Short mmCIF file of C-alpha atoms in Angstrom, two decimals:
data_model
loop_
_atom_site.label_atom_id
_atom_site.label_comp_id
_atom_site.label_asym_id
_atom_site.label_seq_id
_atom_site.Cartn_x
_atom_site.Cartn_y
_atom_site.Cartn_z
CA UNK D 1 -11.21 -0.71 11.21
CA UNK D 2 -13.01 -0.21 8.25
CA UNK D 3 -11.71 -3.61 6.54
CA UNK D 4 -13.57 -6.17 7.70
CA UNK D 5 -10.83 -8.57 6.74
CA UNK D 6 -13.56 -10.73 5.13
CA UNK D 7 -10.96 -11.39 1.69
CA UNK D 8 -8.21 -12.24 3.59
CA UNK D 9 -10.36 -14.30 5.77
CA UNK D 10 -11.62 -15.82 2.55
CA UNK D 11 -7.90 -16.83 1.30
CA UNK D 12 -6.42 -18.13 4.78
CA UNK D 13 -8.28 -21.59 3.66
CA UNK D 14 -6.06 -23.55 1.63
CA UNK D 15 -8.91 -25.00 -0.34
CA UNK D 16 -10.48 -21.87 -1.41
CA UNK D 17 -7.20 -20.14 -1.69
CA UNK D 18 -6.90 -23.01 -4.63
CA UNK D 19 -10.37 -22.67 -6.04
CA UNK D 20 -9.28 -18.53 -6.48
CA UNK D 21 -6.25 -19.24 -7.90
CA UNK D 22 -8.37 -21.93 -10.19
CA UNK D 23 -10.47 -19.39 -11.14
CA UNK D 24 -8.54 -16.51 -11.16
CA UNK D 25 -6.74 -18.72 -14.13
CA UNK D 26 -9.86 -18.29 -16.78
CA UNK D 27 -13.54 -18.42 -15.40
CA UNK D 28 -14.53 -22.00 -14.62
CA UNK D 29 -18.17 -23.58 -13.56
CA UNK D 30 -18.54 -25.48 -10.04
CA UNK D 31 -18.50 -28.70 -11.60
CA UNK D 32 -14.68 -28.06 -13.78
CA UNK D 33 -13.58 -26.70 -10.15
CA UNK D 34 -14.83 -29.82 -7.93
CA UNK D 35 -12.94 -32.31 -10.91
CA UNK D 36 -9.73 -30.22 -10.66
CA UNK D 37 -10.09 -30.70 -6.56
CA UNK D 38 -10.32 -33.14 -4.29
CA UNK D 39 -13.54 -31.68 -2.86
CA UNK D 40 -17.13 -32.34 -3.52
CA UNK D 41 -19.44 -29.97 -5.29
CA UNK D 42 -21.44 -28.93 -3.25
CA UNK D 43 -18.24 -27.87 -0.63
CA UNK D 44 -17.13 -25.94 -3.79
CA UNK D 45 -20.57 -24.19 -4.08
CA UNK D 46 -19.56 -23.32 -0.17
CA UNK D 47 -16.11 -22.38 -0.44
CA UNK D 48 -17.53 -19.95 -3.74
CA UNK D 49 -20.21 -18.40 -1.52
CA UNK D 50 -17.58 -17.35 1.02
CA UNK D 51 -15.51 -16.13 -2.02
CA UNK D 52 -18.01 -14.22 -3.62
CA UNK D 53 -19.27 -12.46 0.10
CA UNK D 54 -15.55 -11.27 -0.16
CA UNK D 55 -16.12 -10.34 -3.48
CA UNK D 56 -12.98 -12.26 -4.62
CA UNK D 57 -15.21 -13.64 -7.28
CA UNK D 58 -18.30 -13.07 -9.03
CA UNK D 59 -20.31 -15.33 -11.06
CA UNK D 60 -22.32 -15.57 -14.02
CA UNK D 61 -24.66 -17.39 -16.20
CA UNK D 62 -23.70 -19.27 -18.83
CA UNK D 63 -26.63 -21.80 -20.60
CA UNK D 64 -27.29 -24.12 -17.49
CA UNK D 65 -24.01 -23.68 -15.50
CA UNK D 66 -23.22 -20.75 -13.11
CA UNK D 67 -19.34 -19.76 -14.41
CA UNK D 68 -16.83 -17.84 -11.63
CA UNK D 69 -14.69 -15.37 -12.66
CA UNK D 70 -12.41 -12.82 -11.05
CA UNK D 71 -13.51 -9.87 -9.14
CA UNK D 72 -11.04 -7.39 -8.98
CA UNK D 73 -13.13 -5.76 -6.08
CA UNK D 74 -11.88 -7.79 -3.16
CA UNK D 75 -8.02 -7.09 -4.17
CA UNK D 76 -8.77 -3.33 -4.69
CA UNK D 77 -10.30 -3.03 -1.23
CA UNK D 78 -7.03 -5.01 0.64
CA UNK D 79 -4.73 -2.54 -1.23
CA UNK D 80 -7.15 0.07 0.21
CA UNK D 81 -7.51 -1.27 3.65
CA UNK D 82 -3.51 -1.29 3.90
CA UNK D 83 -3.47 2.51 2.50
CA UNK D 84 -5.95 2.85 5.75
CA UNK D 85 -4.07 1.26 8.17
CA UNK D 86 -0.89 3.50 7.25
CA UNK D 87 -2.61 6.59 7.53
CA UNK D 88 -4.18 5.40 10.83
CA UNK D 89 -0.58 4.64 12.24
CA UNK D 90 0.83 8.19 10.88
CA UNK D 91 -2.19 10.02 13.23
CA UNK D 92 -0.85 8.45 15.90
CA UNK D 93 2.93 8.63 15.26
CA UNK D 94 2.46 12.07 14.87
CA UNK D 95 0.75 12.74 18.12
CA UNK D 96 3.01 10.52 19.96
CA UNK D 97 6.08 12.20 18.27
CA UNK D 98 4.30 15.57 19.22
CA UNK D 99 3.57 14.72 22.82
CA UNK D 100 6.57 16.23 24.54
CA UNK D 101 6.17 19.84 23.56
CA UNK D 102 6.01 21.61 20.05
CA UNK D 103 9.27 21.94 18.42
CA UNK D 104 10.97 19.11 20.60
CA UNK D 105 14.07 19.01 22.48
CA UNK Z 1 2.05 -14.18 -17.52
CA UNK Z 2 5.27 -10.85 -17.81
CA UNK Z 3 4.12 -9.53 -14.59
CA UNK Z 4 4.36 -5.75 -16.45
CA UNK Z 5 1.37 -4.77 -14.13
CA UNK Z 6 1.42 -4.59 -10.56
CA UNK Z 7 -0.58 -3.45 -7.82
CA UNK Z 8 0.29 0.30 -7.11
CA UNK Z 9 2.63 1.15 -4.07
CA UNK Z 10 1.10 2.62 -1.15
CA UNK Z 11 2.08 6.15 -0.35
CA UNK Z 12 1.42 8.61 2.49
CA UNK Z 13 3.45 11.47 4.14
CA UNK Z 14 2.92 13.79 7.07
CA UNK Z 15 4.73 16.44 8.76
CA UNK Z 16 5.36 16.46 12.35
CA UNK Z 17 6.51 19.32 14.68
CA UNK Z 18 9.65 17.58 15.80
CA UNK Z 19 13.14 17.48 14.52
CA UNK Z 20 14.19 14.33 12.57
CA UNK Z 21 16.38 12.64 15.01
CA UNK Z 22 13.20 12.63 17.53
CA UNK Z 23 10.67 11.82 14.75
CA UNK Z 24 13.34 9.09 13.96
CA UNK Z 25 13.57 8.19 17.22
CA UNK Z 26 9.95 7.90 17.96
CA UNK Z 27 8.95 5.99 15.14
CA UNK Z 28 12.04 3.11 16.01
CA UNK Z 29 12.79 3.06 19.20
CA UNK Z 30 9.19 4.15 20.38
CA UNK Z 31 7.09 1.74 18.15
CA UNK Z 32 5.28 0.10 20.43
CA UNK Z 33 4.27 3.20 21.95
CA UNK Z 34 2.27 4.65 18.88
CA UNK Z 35 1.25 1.66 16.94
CA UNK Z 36 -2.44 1.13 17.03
CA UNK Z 37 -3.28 -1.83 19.13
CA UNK Z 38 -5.96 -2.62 16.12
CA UNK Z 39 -2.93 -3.65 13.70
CA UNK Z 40 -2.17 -7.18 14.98
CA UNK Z 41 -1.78 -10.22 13.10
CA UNK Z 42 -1.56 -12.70 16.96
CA UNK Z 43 -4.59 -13.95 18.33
CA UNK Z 44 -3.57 -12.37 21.55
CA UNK Z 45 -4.53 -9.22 22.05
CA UNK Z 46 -1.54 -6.68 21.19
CA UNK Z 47 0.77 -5.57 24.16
CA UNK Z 48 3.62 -3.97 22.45
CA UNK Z 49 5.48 -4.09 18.80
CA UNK Z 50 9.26 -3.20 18.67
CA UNK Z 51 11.69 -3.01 15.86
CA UNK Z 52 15.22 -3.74 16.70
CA UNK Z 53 17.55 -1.41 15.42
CA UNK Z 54 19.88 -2.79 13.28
CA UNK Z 55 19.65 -4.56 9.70
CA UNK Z 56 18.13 -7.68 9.84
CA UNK Z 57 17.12 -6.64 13.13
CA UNK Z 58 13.06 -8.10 14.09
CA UNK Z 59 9.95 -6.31 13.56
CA UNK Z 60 6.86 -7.91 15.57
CA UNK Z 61 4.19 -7.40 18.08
CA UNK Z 62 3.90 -9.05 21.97
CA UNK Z 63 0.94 -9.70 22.66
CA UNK Z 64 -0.54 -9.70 26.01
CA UNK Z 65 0.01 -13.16 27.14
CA UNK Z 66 3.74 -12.47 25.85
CA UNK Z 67 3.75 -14.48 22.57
CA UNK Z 68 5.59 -12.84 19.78
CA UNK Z 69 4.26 -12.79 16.08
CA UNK Z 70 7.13 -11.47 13.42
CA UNK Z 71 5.69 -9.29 10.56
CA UNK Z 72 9.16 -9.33 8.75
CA UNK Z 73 12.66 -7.62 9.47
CA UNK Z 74 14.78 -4.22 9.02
CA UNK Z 75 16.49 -4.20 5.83
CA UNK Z 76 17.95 -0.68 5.74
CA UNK Z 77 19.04 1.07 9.12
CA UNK Z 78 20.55 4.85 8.21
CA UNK Z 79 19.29 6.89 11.17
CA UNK Z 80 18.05 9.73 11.31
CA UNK Z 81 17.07 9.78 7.62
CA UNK Z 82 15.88 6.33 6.01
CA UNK Z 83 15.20 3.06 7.00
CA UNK Z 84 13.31 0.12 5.10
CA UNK Z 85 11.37 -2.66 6.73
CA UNK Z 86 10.42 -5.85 4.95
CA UNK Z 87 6.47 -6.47 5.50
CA UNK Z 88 6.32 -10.45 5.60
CA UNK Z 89 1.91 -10.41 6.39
CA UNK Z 90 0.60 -11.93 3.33
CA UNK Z 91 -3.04 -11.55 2.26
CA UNK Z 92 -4.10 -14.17 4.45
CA UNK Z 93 -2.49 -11.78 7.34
CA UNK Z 94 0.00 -14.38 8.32
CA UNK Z 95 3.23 -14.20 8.54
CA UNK Z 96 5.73 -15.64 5.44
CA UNK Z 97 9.08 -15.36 5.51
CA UNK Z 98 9.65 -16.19 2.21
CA UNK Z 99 7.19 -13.29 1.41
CA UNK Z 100 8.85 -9.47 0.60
CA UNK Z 101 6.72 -6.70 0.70
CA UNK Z 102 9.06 -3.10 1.89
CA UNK Z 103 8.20 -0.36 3.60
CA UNK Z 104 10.63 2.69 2.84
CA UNK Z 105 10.03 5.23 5.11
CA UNK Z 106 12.43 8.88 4.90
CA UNK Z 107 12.93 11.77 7.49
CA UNK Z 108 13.07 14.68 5.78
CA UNK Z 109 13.80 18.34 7.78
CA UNK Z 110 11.06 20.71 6.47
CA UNK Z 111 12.59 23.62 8.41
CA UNK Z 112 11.43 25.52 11.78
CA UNK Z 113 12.35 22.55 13.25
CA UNK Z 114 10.11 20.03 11.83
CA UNK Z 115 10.47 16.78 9.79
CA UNK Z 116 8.57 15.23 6.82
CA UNK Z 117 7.95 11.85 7.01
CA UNK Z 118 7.24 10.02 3.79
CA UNK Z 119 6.12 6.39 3.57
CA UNK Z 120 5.86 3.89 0.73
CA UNK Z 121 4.94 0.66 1.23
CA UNK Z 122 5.63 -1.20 -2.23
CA UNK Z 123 6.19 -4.83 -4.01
CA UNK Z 124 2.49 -5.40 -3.00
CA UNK Z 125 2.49 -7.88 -5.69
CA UNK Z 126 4.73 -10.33 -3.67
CA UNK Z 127 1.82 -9.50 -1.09
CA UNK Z 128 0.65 -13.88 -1.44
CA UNK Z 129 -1.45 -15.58 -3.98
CA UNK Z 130 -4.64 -12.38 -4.16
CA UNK Z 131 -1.66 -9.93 -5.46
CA UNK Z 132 -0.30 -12.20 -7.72
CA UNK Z 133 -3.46 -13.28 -9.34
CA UNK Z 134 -4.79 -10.13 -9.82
CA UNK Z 135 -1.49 -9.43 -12.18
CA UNK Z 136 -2.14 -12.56 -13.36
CA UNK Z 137 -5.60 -11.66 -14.12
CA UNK Z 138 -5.26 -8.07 -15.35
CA UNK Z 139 -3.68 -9.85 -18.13
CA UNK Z 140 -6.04 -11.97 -19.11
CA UNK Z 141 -8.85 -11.86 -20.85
CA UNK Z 142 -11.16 -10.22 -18.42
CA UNK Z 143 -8.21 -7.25 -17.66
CA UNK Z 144 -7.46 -4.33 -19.54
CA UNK Z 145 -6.16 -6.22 -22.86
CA UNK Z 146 -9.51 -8.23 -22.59
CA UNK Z 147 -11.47 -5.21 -22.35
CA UNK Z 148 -9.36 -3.37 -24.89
CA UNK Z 149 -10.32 -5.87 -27.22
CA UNK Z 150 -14.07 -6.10 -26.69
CA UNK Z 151 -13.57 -2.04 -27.20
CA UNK Z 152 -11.96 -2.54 -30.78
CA UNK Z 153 -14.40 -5.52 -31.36
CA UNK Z 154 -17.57 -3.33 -30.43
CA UNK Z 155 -16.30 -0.16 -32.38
CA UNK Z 156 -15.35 -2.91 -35.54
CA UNK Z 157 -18.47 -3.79 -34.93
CA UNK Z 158 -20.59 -0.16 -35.49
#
């Protein structure tokens, strides 16, 4: 399929799914996301790699602190993959509804 | 957060060269015949995927080593012309039952004896936490009203 499933991969881990929602709140820096968790830094730094690979989030430079934001990418592309898999299942509906003959019984 | 944006539905139609009871028919009663064995949400791989036919009737897939995985449940049953399924696969493609998404999905004749079949799958912003933030977020500060206002700013600004 041409999803590759890797943003709702991302999310089906309860502890990133609450460092998106964290950040999906107003952009936040590792450091304001590993207080507000019960999770180290450096996991967080993990958990936001895996994140941004999905493209869930993206991250930028502010001073000396790298600050995650929202990347509306990653949403965009599940909305897309669903509009995929429906027109996938129609092709094959309509050859399996077309099987027995043109114009049916 | 007012929720006044949400994620667009997904639509898609087709036309088949079958009557409506049969295209009605095949897509119900036939399900597991046509569904592609790609769509799962089980670890096993897919055997079969049914809906029964009746509201509040199951829709889910066997897999081969016959466990059953729901995806949600029929909510409207009016053969041969409508019926509405509730998609319960969040964004982390697991089932929730406390999770509505719908899929509406009419048979309409188109004459010479064959049927248009129109699908919308909508209420995508139930679809788990990724739907809901992104409302959330289109809101905010870095959506449309965000950029809006850094527009105004930078034309104040000339």
């Amino acid at each position: 399929m041409a999803y590759d499933y890797a943003a709702m991969i991302a999310l089906a881990d309860p502890t990133r799914r609450a460092i998106f929602e964290l950040v999906v709140e107003q952009p936040r820096s590792v450091s304001e996301l590993a207080r507000a968790l019960p999770v180290s830094q450096p996991a967080v730094s993990q958990h936001l790699k895996v994140l941004r690979c999905a493209r869930l989030v993206g991250m930028e430079r502010r001073g000396a602190s790298n600050v995650y934001h929202l990347d509306p990418y990653g949403l965009a592309q599940m909305r897309a993959w669903l509009d995929g898999m429906w027109a996938g299942a129609f092709d094959s509906f309509k050859a399996e509804v077309e099987k027995d003959g043109k114009g049916g019984t | 957060m007012t929720g006044t944006i949400a994620p667009a539905a997904v639509r898609r139609s087709i036309t088949v060269e079958a009557p409506r009871e049969r295209a009605f028919e095949v897509f119900t009663a036939s399900f597991g015949r046509w569904w592609p064995r790609s769509h799962k949400i089980g670890s096993a791989p897919m055997q079969s995927a049914a809906i029964e036919p009746r509201v509040g009737g199951r829709w889910y897939e066997i897999g081969d080593d016959g466990s059953e995985c729901q995806w949600g449940d029929v909510l409207v049953w009016e053969p041969p012309a409508r019926i509405v399924l509730a998609w319960r696969i969040g964004a982390d493609w697991r089932f929730n039952p406390n999770l509505l998404t719908e899929v509406e999905v009419r048979f309409i004749p188109a004459g010479d004896g064959k049927t248009r079949v129109e699908l919308e799958h909508r209420k995508l912003e139930n679809m788990g936490t990724a739907m809901e933030a992104a409302r959330a977020a289109f809101e905010s500060e870095r959506g449309w009203n965000g950029i809006l206002a850094n527009y105004q700013r930078a034309l104040a600004e000339r």
